[in-house]
Amino acid sequence: MTDEKQKQRDSVRAPDPSDGPLTTDQGVAVEHTDDSLTVGDRGPTLLEDFHFREKITRFDHERIPERVVHARGAGAYGFFQPYASCADFTRAAFLQDPSLRTPVFVRFSTVQGPRGSADTVRDVRGFATKFYTPEGNYDLVGNNFPVFFIQDGIKFPDFVHAVKPEPHNEIPTGASAHDTLWDFVSLQPETLHTIMWLMSDRAIPRSYRMMQGFGVHTFRFVNAAGHGTFVKFHWKPKLGVHSLVWDEAQEIQGRDPDFNRRDLWDTIEAGQYPEWELGVQLIPEEDEHSFDFDLLDATKIVPEEQVPVRPIGRMVLNRNPDNFFAETEQVAFHTANVVPGIDFTNDPLLQARNFSYLDTQLLRLGGPNFAHIPVNRPVAGVRNNQRDGFHQEQIHTGTNYTPNSLGAGCPVLASTDAGAYRHLTEQVDGQKIRRRSPSFDNHYLQAALFWRSMSDWEQQHIIDAFRFELGKVSAKDVRARTVEQLTLVSADLAKAVAEGVGVHAPEGSQTPTPEPSPALSLENNKGDGSIATRQIAVLVTDGVDDAQVTALKEALTAEGAIVELLAPQDGTVRTAGGGTLPVDRALPTVAAVLYDAVLLPDGAQFSDDPVRRFVRNSYRHGKPIGAYGEAASALEELLPAAVTGPGVNDHGVITAPAGDDGFGTAFAAAVGKHRFWDRPPLA
Ligand code: HDD
């Protein structure tokens, strides 16, 4: 379906290259572009070669500064549609009419690494959405964690300097495991809650399509009567929230650094559109002070058990950009891009952001006219007296000041009834001071809440992550100081981390014991068990039973899974019946870490090293493994501790005799569970 944004994009597409010959920027046709203009065959190049000079100059100027944070990303277009009118609490036009689809552009990102860094690093993921609403652009610039590392934006340069590669040697790329970050963390306890999220598997999402998004700050909805309600925004992925394991994530960094970007692109191209539900936690103004934390503190969540998340609409991403640079690189988000019905709070982090984003775009996009860039252009009309500047794309006519009579007073001012933005009227008074509010003081309670809400395997992964990260820190006192901080979150956690990194965990600290919030555990966010878009590897060799492979592939594909046949070499394999079966990929070009599950069909041979490695790696990373017929015995020999006889076991290993009708269903059910953590170790 073509929406207003797509029509606008169509109107600014570059001419079709097949419509005419190659030209210069001035539209002059070019007859030869492979040799510069010279005197004689070997002679000097001539300055008058305008085509050469233009071509090289344009190339020299192709790069713009990358984002200072969130440089690495991937984006897509789609739409947002509310379930019902939200008029009771907001007048935002795009949240009134359930039949209105608002076009969106979403950019996902990592934070620390540069543009060319790997996708599957341990990091926060950005989740920024631009809604092209009838009342102008609204940007919800969020992350996949609901909390942030610092409470006041004035600390942002300090935090970012600490987490970015170290200044003397620009190491490490795309990683937080280094001295300066942990030095900062150990001295700045407000980071601890978000650090717990960073050490959890939330920091290594399986896919952008399988992560939650959060607006992080408390914002405000304002209804037509001018009444405000505090609001926290949540995106919930339809496919559930799923993560990688750290060992796997590291291997993918080498095998396919574009893992998350490719996944987003490929699924949209395949028509398997990613979808999220937008939910809101609504807090009446009179309840502002009824929590044991401050609503203005971005290092705190409002537990869902305390204030439920109310679903208000859904977002579907259904179109890849046509040009990465023009769209994904040049998109400019800004927390201050709000529309009538959505307002800010005095959260000091948000207030700083409201300054920073516009400021950064001026530099990154080369001047004040970046809203003319197609991906940034609102579908709502723009009429004002802002003029000139670098890269002015429009020819303004008429007067350029208000008030005027010579231009018939245009553009005229709107009333709020006609859609004008009006900031919420609010009484504010107090002393001018530079001091953090004492209501922001408790840094340990919610770090403990997060820890106590995790399942056993999630806690183990957090311990492993702390051990990895601190183990890479060369300054022993930084390790010790961080562990000291952890003793104020959980004695068990501190002890387990201390043992792994060779420092002592002091005893006797008081740790908070908040009631767990089950909504925080990945265990409770797995989705409905759908296997849609799951990548399933079928390992085939000569001798395979092709009838069963084909039947299983069809059944799994019908449920939306992506099934690929992998063989030691590309081309075809010979089947048991003497025919041939086409192969999708050769094993040396892929790896187990790029798949969600593996299937071993009857008749295939598992003596080859690459095949055995594939199966063992899948097992180590908790992935479902299915084997039938003779392959089941081969699997038993390969993973003796894991195969406990025919059928489905708790370890996600499914075996069955050839021709067993229930095998496909049992295997699909295991794939829908994503991972199995409680497995006997490999021999
Ligand atoms: Fe930020 C980019 C999210 C705090 C300053 N931020 C940026 C992006 C996301 C976020 C998703 C990438 C947008 C895109 O895809 O182009 N940032 C957050 C969240 C924060 C946060 C959820 C805390 C709740 N940010 C934050 C602070 C400051 C900034 C406190 C500065 C005071 N952020 C920026 C920036 C960036 C940016 C420097 C870099 C590129 C850009 O804006 O366009 O202005």
XYZ file of C-alpha atoms and ligand atoms in Angstrom:
727
model
C 0.000 0.000 0.000
C 1.382 3.428 -0.893
C 1.098 5.847 1.995
C 1.827 9.569 2.055
C 5.471 9.021 2.917
C 5.987 6.596 0.048
C 4.352 9.031 -2.401
C 6.715 11.701 -1.149
C 9.710 9.370 -1.623
C 8.527 8.541 -5.160
C 8.489 12.237 -5.985
C 12.168 12.716 -5.091
C 13.716 9.583 -6.551
C 16.679 10.196 -8.825
C 15.864 9.741 -12.544
C 15.867 6.182 -13.789
C 19.410 5.452 -15.090
C 17.892 3.764 -18.131
C 16.136 6.987 -19.190
C 19.230 8.489 -20.810
C 23.028 8.470 -20.992
C 25.559 9.020 -18.223
C 25.887 12.744 -17.512
C 27.880 15.151 -15.383
C 26.209 16.850 -12.403
C 25.277 19.585 -14.849
C 23.411 17.150 -17.089
C 26.012 17.118 -19.879
C 26.240 13.706 -21.567
C 29.520 11.851 -21.123
C 31.097 9.719 -23.844
C 34.068 8.260 -21.947
C 34.541 7.785 -18.201
C 37.482 5.378 -17.981
C 40.431 7.598 -18.927
C 41.288 11.132 -17.942
C 42.023 13.808 -20.525
C 45.789 13.882 -21.135
C 48.289 15.341 -23.553
C 49.399 12.375 -25.621
C 49.235 8.747 -24.499
C 51.460 9.175 -21.435
C 51.234 12.895 -20.957
C 50.100 15.049 -18.026
C 46.439 15.187 -17.130
C 44.695 18.377 -18.111
C 43.055 20.707 -15.632
C 40.307 21.375 -18.106
C 39.009 17.811 -17.687
C 35.871 18.898 -15.853
C 34.419 15.406 -15.873
C 37.509 13.978 -14.155
C 37.627 16.796 -11.586
C 33.936 16.562 -10.779
C 34.035 12.769 -10.486
C 37.012 12.794 -8.112
C 35.755 15.756 -6.078
C 32.387 14.161 -5.575
C 34.075 10.947 -4.467
C 36.341 12.838 -2.059
C 33.274 14.330 -0.402
C 31.158 11.195 -0.067
C 31.582 10.761 3.681
C 29.814 12.685 6.424
C 30.633 12.440 10.138
C 29.210 9.286 11.616
C 26.924 9.582 14.650
C 28.986 10.170 17.783
C 27.004 7.308 19.356
C 24.696 4.790 17.617
C 26.844 5.005 14.457
C 26.091 1.435 13.363
C 22.473 0.828 12.428
C 19.833 -0.496 10.076
C 16.426 0.932 9.277
C 13.105 0.246 7.584
C 9.782 1.881 6.748
C 6.381 0.713 7.884
C 3.263 1.900 9.599
C 1.744 2.361 13.010
C -1.953 1.817 13.686
C -3.751 2.387 16.989
C -6.216 -0.245 18.254
C -8.698 2.355 19.463
C -8.923 6.048 20.169
C -6.633 7.227 22.976
C -8.524 10.522 23.263
C -9.061 10.069 27.011
C -5.404 10.726 27.674
C -3.848 12.224 24.534
C -5.002 14.431 21.709
C -2.212 13.200 19.381
C -3.935 12.825 15.987
C -2.130 9.583 15.146
C -3.556 7.964 18.296
C -7.224 8.783 17.683
C -8.514 6.798 14.755
C -8.064 3.000 14.528
C -8.403 3.192 10.747
C -5.496 5.644 10.394
C -2.147 4.127 9.455
C 0.706 6.499 10.193
C 3.866 5.928 8.133
C 7.022 5.322 10.188
C 10.748 4.928 9.712
C 12.605 2.945 12.369
C 16.354 2.782 12.868
C 17.930 0.147 15.121
C 21.517 0.558 16.219
C 24.354 -0.408 18.495
C 25.900 2.380 20.564
C 29.614 1.976 21.056
C 31.038 0.821 17.742
C 31.667 2.815 14.575
C 29.656 2.458 11.348
C 31.571 -0.611 10.213
C 31.566 -2.497 13.511
C 29.925 -5.883 14.065
C 26.262 -6.213 14.972
C 26.397 -8.832 17.710
C 28.521 -6.991 20.256
C 27.498 -6.683 23.899
C 25.796 -3.301 23.844
C 22.532 -1.426 24.215
C 20.465 -1.372 21.003
C 18.866 1.857 19.825
C 15.225 1.656 18.768
C 14.303 5.008 17.216
C 10.937 5.545 15.512
C 9.913 8.499 13.388
C 6.135 8.767 13.019
C 5.175 10.892 9.993
C 1.901 12.065 11.541
C -0.663 14.440 10.015
C 0.408 16.953 12.681
C 4.134 16.755 11.970
C 6.923 14.350 12.864
C 6.958 12.619 16.225
C 10.194 10.835 17.183
C 10.270 8.198 19.905
C 14.037 7.775 20.335
C 14.345 4.772 22.606
C 16.528 1.793 23.419
C 16.020 -1.913 24.024
C 16.663 -1.330 27.757
C 14.088 0.599 29.794
C 16.771 2.400 31.815
C 19.857 4.464 31.134
C 23.385 4.616 32.586
C 23.213 8.152 33.960
C 20.605 10.406 35.476
C 21.616 13.826 34.171
C 22.601 14.554 30.555
C 25.563 16.632 31.703
C 27.256 13.265 32.448
C 26.693 11.969 28.886
C 30.083 13.064 27.487
C 31.798 11.435 30.495
C 29.913 8.183 30.095
C 30.411 8.056 26.330
C 34.124 8.850 26.593
C 34.457 6.033 29.127
C 32.639 3.408 27.043
C 34.036 4.345 23.633
C 37.376 2.918 22.478
C 40.187 4.283 24.617
C 41.620 7.534 23.326
C 45.283 6.553 23.020
C 44.872 3.469 20.842
C 41.196 3.397 19.744
C 40.724 -0.076 21.309
C 38.339 -1.894 21.748
C 35.905 -1.607 18.856
C 32.315 -2.423 19.724
C 33.030 -3.627 23.235
C 32.535 -2.460 26.776
C 35.118 -4.847 28.266
C 37.894 -2.364 28.932
C 39.385 -0.337 31.749
C 37.863 3.076 31.185
C 34.221 1.958 31.156
C 34.599 -0.116 34.311
C 36.603 2.617 36.018
C 33.654 4.948 35.389
C 31.099 2.332 36.492
C 32.956 1.553 39.701
C 32.942 5.220 40.652
C 29.430 6.090 39.434
C 26.882 3.813 41.111
C 23.962 5.335 39.195
C 25.198 3.208 36.241
C 24.614 -0.080 38.103
C 21.031 -0.809 37.188
C 21.660 -0.378 33.460
C 24.945 -2.274 33.811
C 22.897 -5.240 35.063
C 20.885 -5.067 31.839
C 24.093 -4.739 29.833
C 25.514 -7.889 31.433
C 22.284 -9.768 30.713
C 21.401 -11.481 27.435
C 19.268 -8.439 26.539
C 22.537 -6.910 25.309
C 22.959 -9.573 22.590
C 19.575 -9.800 20.843
C 18.995 -12.651 18.404
C 17.358 -10.165 16.047
C 16.193 -6.558 16.035
C 12.799 -8.118 15.399
C 12.980 -9.961 18.701
C 13.749 -7.180 21.105
C 11.636 -4.896 23.213
C 11.893 -1.140 22.869
C 11.413 1.479 25.553
C 10.988 5.241 25.547
C 13.006 5.109 28.816
C 11.967 8.518 30.182
C 8.646 9.320 31.728
C 6.861 11.462 29.139
C 3.507 13.121 29.310
C 0.326 12.612 27.377
C -1.960 15.655 27.217
C -5.615 15.370 26.218
C -7.841 17.923 24.479
C -8.885 19.353 27.850
C -5.218 20.104 28.598
C -5.021 17.398 31.268
C -1.657 15.632 31.614
C -0.907 11.956 32.365
C 2.586 10.533 32.883
C 3.429 7.866 30.318
C 6.133 5.263 29.760
C 6.350 3.732 26.258
C 6.997 0.041 25.565
C 7.421 -1.812 22.260
C 6.768 -5.564 22.519
C 7.875 -7.768 19.597
C 5.281 -10.153 18.232
C 7.878 -12.910 17.914
C 8.852 -12.702 21.590
C 12.127 -11.494 23.085
C 15.065 -13.741 22.253
C 18.787 -13.438 22.662
C 22.012 -15.081 21.603
C 24.569 -16.563 23.974
C 27.829 -14.719 24.433
C 30.089 -17.359 22.954
C 27.860 -17.510 19.883
C 27.576 -13.715 19.628
C 31.361 -13.436 19.538
C 31.686 -16.039 16.809
C 29.005 -14.336 14.719
C 31.029 -11.120 14.874
C 33.507 -12.862 12.600
C 31.198 -15.151 10.619
C 28.652 -12.491 9.732
C 29.263 -9.014 11.162
C 26.003 -7.898 9.495
C 23.977 -10.559 11.287
C 21.219 -8.285 12.682
C 21.198 -5.939 9.700
C 20.946 -8.824 7.251
C 18.196 -10.456 9.296
C 16.071 -7.294 9.204
C 16.642 -6.798 5.498
C 16.059 -10.425 4.482
C 12.868 -10.935 6.441
C 11.333 -7.747 5.052
C 12.345 -8.753 1.517
C 10.748 -12.157 2.149
C 7.487 -10.506 3.231
C 7.843 -11.746 6.828
C 7.267 -8.321 8.279
C 8.456 -7.606 11.800
C 5.768 -6.380 14.142
C 5.631 -4.779 17.588
C 2.826 -3.787 19.871
C 3.023 -0.332 21.418
C 2.039 -0.309 25.069
C 1.853 2.481 27.612
C 2.067 2.633 31.362
C -0.171 5.486 32.435
C 0.330 7.252 35.746
C -2.095 9.948 36.859
C -0.404 13.216 37.830
C -1.662 12.887 41.398
C 0.337 9.612 41.755
C 3.626 11.253 40.784
C 5.140 10.800 44.243
C 3.665 7.435 45.145
C 6.703 5.323 44.120
C 9.883 4.444 46.025
C 11.876 6.136 43.254
C 11.486 9.342 41.288
C 9.554 9.158 38.006
C 12.023 11.686 36.601
C 14.953 9.334 37.183
C 15.826 7.490 33.927
C 17.774 4.826 35.839
C 14.472 3.448 37.195
C 11.643 1.374 35.757
C 8.039 1.399 36.819
C 7.523 -2.334 37.423
C 4.792 -3.710 35.178
C 3.293 -5.479 38.166
C 2.730 -2.055 39.732
C 1.475 -0.251 36.638
C 0.366 -2.627 33.869
C 1.336 -2.015 30.266
C -1.739 -1.151 28.254
C -1.509 -2.076 24.547
C -2.567 0.835 22.299
C -1.505 -0.115 18.792
C 0.828 -2.024 16.519
C 3.711 -1.231 14.225
C 4.687 -3.238 11.164
C 7.903 -2.704 9.181
C 7.226 -3.666 5.578
C 9.638 -1.816 3.315
C 13.401 -1.658 3.104
C 14.962 1.681 2.217
C 16.115 2.148 -1.376
C 19.403 3.723 -0.431
C 21.259 3.179 2.830
C 23.074 6.497 2.858
C 20.177 8.673 1.742
C 17.768 7.173 4.237
C 19.263 5.133 7.076
C 22.420 7.224 7.400
C 20.766 10.601 6.961
C 17.739 10.034 9.150
C 17.819 12.573 11.970
C 15.953 11.767 15.162
C 15.320 14.277 17.897
C 13.599 13.741 21.234
C 12.139 17.244 20.962
C 10.217 16.288 17.795
C 6.843 15.986 19.506
C 3.296 16.570 18.319
C 0.287 18.035 20.144
C -0.758 15.601 22.874
C 2.787 14.476 23.760
C 4.937 16.497 26.141
C 8.108 16.246 28.215
C 8.800 15.920 31.899
C 11.608 17.568 33.867
C 13.760 14.438 33.666
C 17.235 16.029 33.444
C 18.417 13.386 31.002
C 15.541 14.111 28.646
C 16.034 17.856 28.939
C 19.675 17.441 27.869
C 18.670 15.238 24.965
C 16.234 17.873 23.810
C 19.264 20.091 23.256
C 21.742 17.513 21.954
C 19.956 15.931 18.999
C 19.345 19.097 17.005
C 22.844 20.257 17.775
C 24.411 17.032 16.517
C 22.354 17.032 13.286
C 23.611 20.509 12.412
C 27.125 19.167 12.304
C 26.472 15.690 10.999
C 24.160 16.743 8.174
C 26.001 19.935 7.339
C 23.626 22.735 8.285
C 20.109 23.643 9.287
C 18.190 22.343 6.252
C 18.400 18.640 7.065
C 14.613 18.430 7.422
C 14.516 18.774 3.597
C 16.256 15.401 3.262
C 13.501 13.031 2.099
C 13.643 10.620 5.054
C 13.357 13.534 7.481
C 10.675 15.463 5.619
C 7.309 15.543 7.385
C 4.219 14.623 5.379
C 2.487 17.508 7.150
C 3.012 20.785 5.249
C 5.852 23.038 6.442
C 5.302 26.802 6.322
C 7.472 29.198 8.281
C 9.947 32.080 8.084
C 13.058 29.968 8.589
C 15.258 30.757 5.593
C 18.509 30.246 3.736
C 21.436 28.259 5.176
C 23.560 25.571 3.563
C 21.716 23.163 1.270
C 18.515 25.171 1.002
C 16.304 22.995 -1.191
C 13.275 25.192 -1.520
C 12.432 28.402 -3.298
C 10.549 30.478 -0.786
C 8.448 33.325 -2.035
C 6.663 36.117 -0.204
C 7.477 37.690 3.139
C 9.755 36.089 5.730
C 8.684 37.723 8.988
C 5.780 37.833 11.409
C 3.751 39.989 11.743
C 3.383 41.127 8.168
C 0.712 42.817 6.126
C 2.511 42.593 2.786
C 2.106 38.826 2.755
C -1.506 39.036 3.982
C -0.268 37.998 7.438
C 0.723 34.520 6.198
C 1.577 32.051 7.417
C -1.097 32.603 10.046
C -0.900 31.209 13.564
C -3.078 28.236 14.470
C -5.294 27.770 17.500
C -4.898 24.603 19.555
C -8.252 23.506 18.141
C -6.692 23.735 14.699
C -3.780 21.536 15.820
C -1.257 24.000 17.284
C 1.220 22.624 19.820
C 0.840 24.081 23.283
C 3.178 23.119 26.121
C 1.428 21.825 29.218
C 0.761 24.652 31.631
C 2.582 23.856 34.820
C 3.506 25.679 38.014
C 7.270 25.509 38.597
C 9.217 27.315 41.273
C 12.364 26.697 43.275
C 15.906 27.820 43.858
C 18.522 27.892 41.139
C 20.882 25.084 42.264
C 23.371 22.641 40.754
C 22.617 19.467 42.729
C 21.200 15.999 42.021
C 17.792 15.560 43.610
C 17.995 13.417 46.778
C 15.015 11.494 45.337
C 17.469 10.085 42.734
C 19.759 8.626 45.411
C 18.956 4.927 45.577
C 21.136 3.214 42.972
C 21.011 -0.344 44.316
C 17.332 -1.133 44.827
C 16.403 -1.602 41.190
C 19.720 -3.215 40.274
C 18.749 -5.791 42.921
C 15.203 -5.903 41.543
C 16.560 -6.838 38.128
C 18.914 -9.471 39.549
C 16.212 -11.037 41.703
C 13.789 -11.168 38.768
C 16.071 -13.295 36.583
C 15.732 -17.060 36.115
C 18.676 -19.271 37.115
C 20.157 -19.405 33.627
C 19.828 -15.653 33.198
C 21.643 -15.096 36.503
C 24.379 -17.470 35.376
C 24.788 -15.594 32.090
C 25.029 -12.301 34.025
C 27.764 -13.743 36.245
C 29.590 -15.041 33.160
C 29.306 -11.614 31.515
C 30.709 -9.782 34.546
C 33.553 -12.275 34.704
C 34.323 -11.773 31.036
C 34.146 -7.987 31.166
C 36.039 -7.457 34.412
C 38.473 -10.177 33.412
C 39.480 -7.926 30.510
C 40.119 -4.993 32.838
C 43.814 -4.687 33.550
C 43.496 -2.402 36.593
C 42.920 -4.773 39.545
C 41.636 -1.966 41.772
C 38.903 -1.242 39.202
C 37.850 -4.898 39.324
C 37.804 -4.795 43.125
C 35.854 -1.536 43.276
C 33.238 -2.871 40.862
C 32.832 -6.033 42.913
C 32.428 -3.845 46.001
C 29.569 -2.094 44.239
C 28.021 -5.469 43.406
C 28.052 -6.438 47.090
C 25.420 -3.733 47.507
C 23.253 -5.402 44.836
C 23.588 -9.078 45.738
C 26.119 -10.890 47.901
C 25.800 -14.026 45.732
C 26.453 -12.124 42.547
C 29.423 -10.268 44.033
C 30.948 -13.495 45.358
C 30.529 -15.356 42.069
C 32.038 -12.488 40.084
C 34.875 -11.970 42.569
C 35.873 -15.635 42.333
C 36.060 -15.391 38.562
C 38.194 -12.275 38.402
C 40.593 -12.951 41.245
C 39.513 -10.310 43.731
C 37.917 -10.441 47.139
C 34.226 -9.628 47.716
C 33.888 -7.825 51.056
C 31.195 -9.320 53.257
C 28.591 -7.801 55.489
C 26.974 -5.308 53.114
C 23.245 -4.779 53.391
C 21.569 -5.737 50.122
C 18.062 -4.659 49.192
C 15.460 -7.404 48.791
C 12.713 -6.000 46.580
C 9.892 -8.250 45.345
C 10.944 -9.648 41.938
C 9.243 -8.361 38.796
C 8.552 -11.464 36.645
C 7.954 -9.252 33.592
C 11.707 -8.551 33.468
C 12.777 -12.128 32.857
C 13.340 -13.333 29.296
C 11.765 -16.559 30.490
C 8.427 -14.706 30.618
C 8.797 -12.869 27.310
C 9.258 -15.751 24.904
C 6.196 -15.061 22.778
C 3.650 -17.616 21.668
C 6.058 -20.353 20.559
C 5.860 -19.354 16.905
C 8.694 -20.618 14.715
C 8.158 -17.907 12.087
C 11.454 -16.689 10.566
C 13.518 -19.219 12.557
C 16.543 -20.393 10.549
C 16.686 -24.162 10.497
C 19.681 -26.024 9.097
C 19.152 -29.479 7.607
C 22.474 -31.269 7.242
C 22.376 -33.411 4.122
C 24.927 -35.682 2.473
C 24.888 -38.352 -0.195
C 22.519 -41.130 0.854
C 19.896 -38.861 2.405
C 16.202 -39.806 2.420
C 14.871 -36.960 0.269
C 11.141 -37.705 0.653
C 11.268 -37.077 4.381
C 13.505 -34.024 4.039
C 11.085 -32.495 1.554
C 8.057 -33.264 3.713
C 9.678 -31.792 6.824
C 10.886 -28.731 4.946
C 7.373 -28.111 3.656
C 5.813 -28.526 7.096
C 8.297 -26.187 8.795
C 8.133 -23.633 5.989
C 4.344 -23.632 6.249
C 4.792 -22.408 9.832
C 7.018 -19.593 8.615
C 10.445 -21.094 9.369
C 13.304 -20.621 6.911
C 14.768 -24.025 6.142
C 18.120 -24.454 4.394
C 19.797 -27.627 3.208
C 23.506 -27.585 4.000
C 25.984 -30.077 2.577
C 29.764 -30.426 2.690
C 29.807 -28.964 -0.842
C 27.438 -26.854 -2.944
C 25.350 -28.195 -5.844
C 23.411 -31.382 -5.176
C 23.657 -34.525 -3.067
C 22.704 -38.025 -4.211
C 19.629 -39.335 -2.476
C 19.036 -42.844 -1.115
C 16.710 -43.517 -4.044
C 19.385 -42.581 -6.608
C 18.075 -39.105 -7.416
C 19.554 -35.721 -6.589
C 18.603 -33.098 -4.028
C 19.642 -29.439 -4.489
C 21.734 -27.918 -1.700
C 21.124 -24.344 -0.478
C 24.589 -23.669 0.911
C 27.929 -25.343 1.330
C 28.948 -25.908 4.948
C 32.282 -24.062 4.689
C 30.355 -20.849 3.876
C 28.126 -20.987 6.960
C 28.283 -22.030 10.610
C 26.024 -23.352 13.340
C 25.944 -19.930 15.015
C 23.989 -18.536 12.060
C 21.059 -20.943 12.623
C 18.457 -21.421 15.334
C 18.150 -25.189 15.136
C 19.558 -28.186 13.304
C 17.950 -31.243 11.800
C 19.731 -34.493 10.932
C 17.753 -36.549 8.413
C 17.806 -40.270 7.870
C 20.491 -41.581 5.573
C 22.839 -38.606 5.856
C 26.380 -39.252 7.076
C 27.804 -37.517 10.134
C 31.391 -38.625 10.105
C 32.789 -35.405 8.556
C 34.448 -32.966 10.934
C 32.537 -29.863 9.755
C 29.225 -31.688 10.187
C 30.126 -32.914 13.676
C 31.359 -29.455 14.671
C 28.090 -27.971 13.471
C 26.055 -30.307 15.655
C 28.251 -29.914 18.722
C 28.219 -26.112 18.461
C 24.432 -26.093 18.145
C 24.314 -28.198 21.277
C 26.699 -25.939 23.214
C 24.537 -22.927 22.401
C 21.338 -24.559 23.624
C 19.740 -24.962 20.190
C 17.107 -27.576 19.422
C 18.499 -30.608 17.608
C 16.353 -33.146 15.776
C 17.464 -36.460 14.307
C 15.488 -39.303 12.820
C 16.136 -42.744 11.452
C 19.785 -43.736 11.365
C 20.749 -40.163 12.151
C 19.326 -40.619 15.637
C 21.921 -43.299 16.402
C 24.648 -41.157 14.879
C 23.567 -38.339 17.188
C 23.657 -40.636 20.182
C 27.231 -41.498 19.358
C 28.064 -37.794 18.891
C 26.268 -36.482 21.993
C 25.958 -39.516 24.292
C 24.827 -37.543 27.350
C 22.147 -35.623 25.473
C 20.181 -38.359 23.741
C 17.967 -40.156 26.215
C 16.151 -42.518 23.886
C 13.547 -41.782 21.219
C 11.219 -38.847 21.762
C 11.513 -35.310 23.097
C 13.678 -34.671 26.135
C 14.197 -31.681 28.438
C 17.443 -30.890 26.682
C 15.694 -29.984 23.411
C 17.047 -33.051 21.619
C 14.380 -34.823 19.586
C 14.976 -38.234 18.094
C 12.613 -40.605 16.323
C 12.606 -43.663 14.092
C 12.329 -42.973 10.357
C 8.761 -42.276 9.335
C 7.564 -41.242 12.815
C 4.665 -38.860 12.115
C 5.029 -36.891 15.343
C 8.659 -35.944 14.742
C 8.036 -32.727 12.790
C 5.565 -31.368 15.337
C 7.821 -32.187 18.286
C 10.802 -30.578 16.565
C 8.794 -27.428 15.723
C 7.634 -27.183 19.346
C 11.264 -27.284 20.495
C 12.272 -24.606 17.965
C 9.444 -22.443 19.336
C 11.068 -22.638 22.776
C 14.231 -21.042 21.332
C 16.946 -22.448 23.620
C 17.551 -25.190 26.197
C 19.947 -24.173 28.918
C 19.821 -27.123 31.213
C 21.966 -29.528 29.204
C 24.554 -32.047 30.313
C 28.006 -30.813 29.308
C 29.623 -32.182 26.168
C 31.985 -35.074 26.683
Fe 20.970 9.442 22.489
C 21.639 9.098 19.185
C 18.791 6.785 22.334
C 20.611 9.543 25.900
C 22.726 12.297 22.576
N 20.360 8.172 21.058
C 20.736 8.208 19.731
C 20.072 7.169 19.012
C 19.267 6.518 19.903
C 19.444 7.161 21.184
C 18.368 5.348 19.613
C 20.256 6.865 17.542
C 19.196 7.496 16.707
C 19.375 7.093 15.264
O 19.124 5.919 14.957
O 19.779 7.937 14.473
N 19.980 8.331 23.855
C 19.059 7.352 23.580
C 18.363 6.986 24.795
C 18.892 7.753 25.793
C 19.892 8.610 25.205
C 17.254 5.963 24.880
C 18.535 7.796 27.246
C 17.356 7.551 27.700
N 21.585 10.664 23.977
C 21.308 10.560 25.308
C 21.832 11.716 26.017
C 22.419 12.513 25.070
C 22.254 11.826 23.797
C 21.708 11.955 27.500
C 23.111 13.826 25.213
C 22.953 14.671 26.171
N 22.073 10.461 21.134
C 22.669 11.645 21.386
C 23.293 12.278 20.149
C 22.927 11.244 19.049
C 22.189 10.163 19.829
C 24.712 12.674 20.280
C 24.036 10.728 18.167
C 23.537 10.830 16.762
C 22.283 11.492 16.855
O 22.011 11.807 18.148
O 21.550 11.759 15.941
O 22.729 13.515 19.912
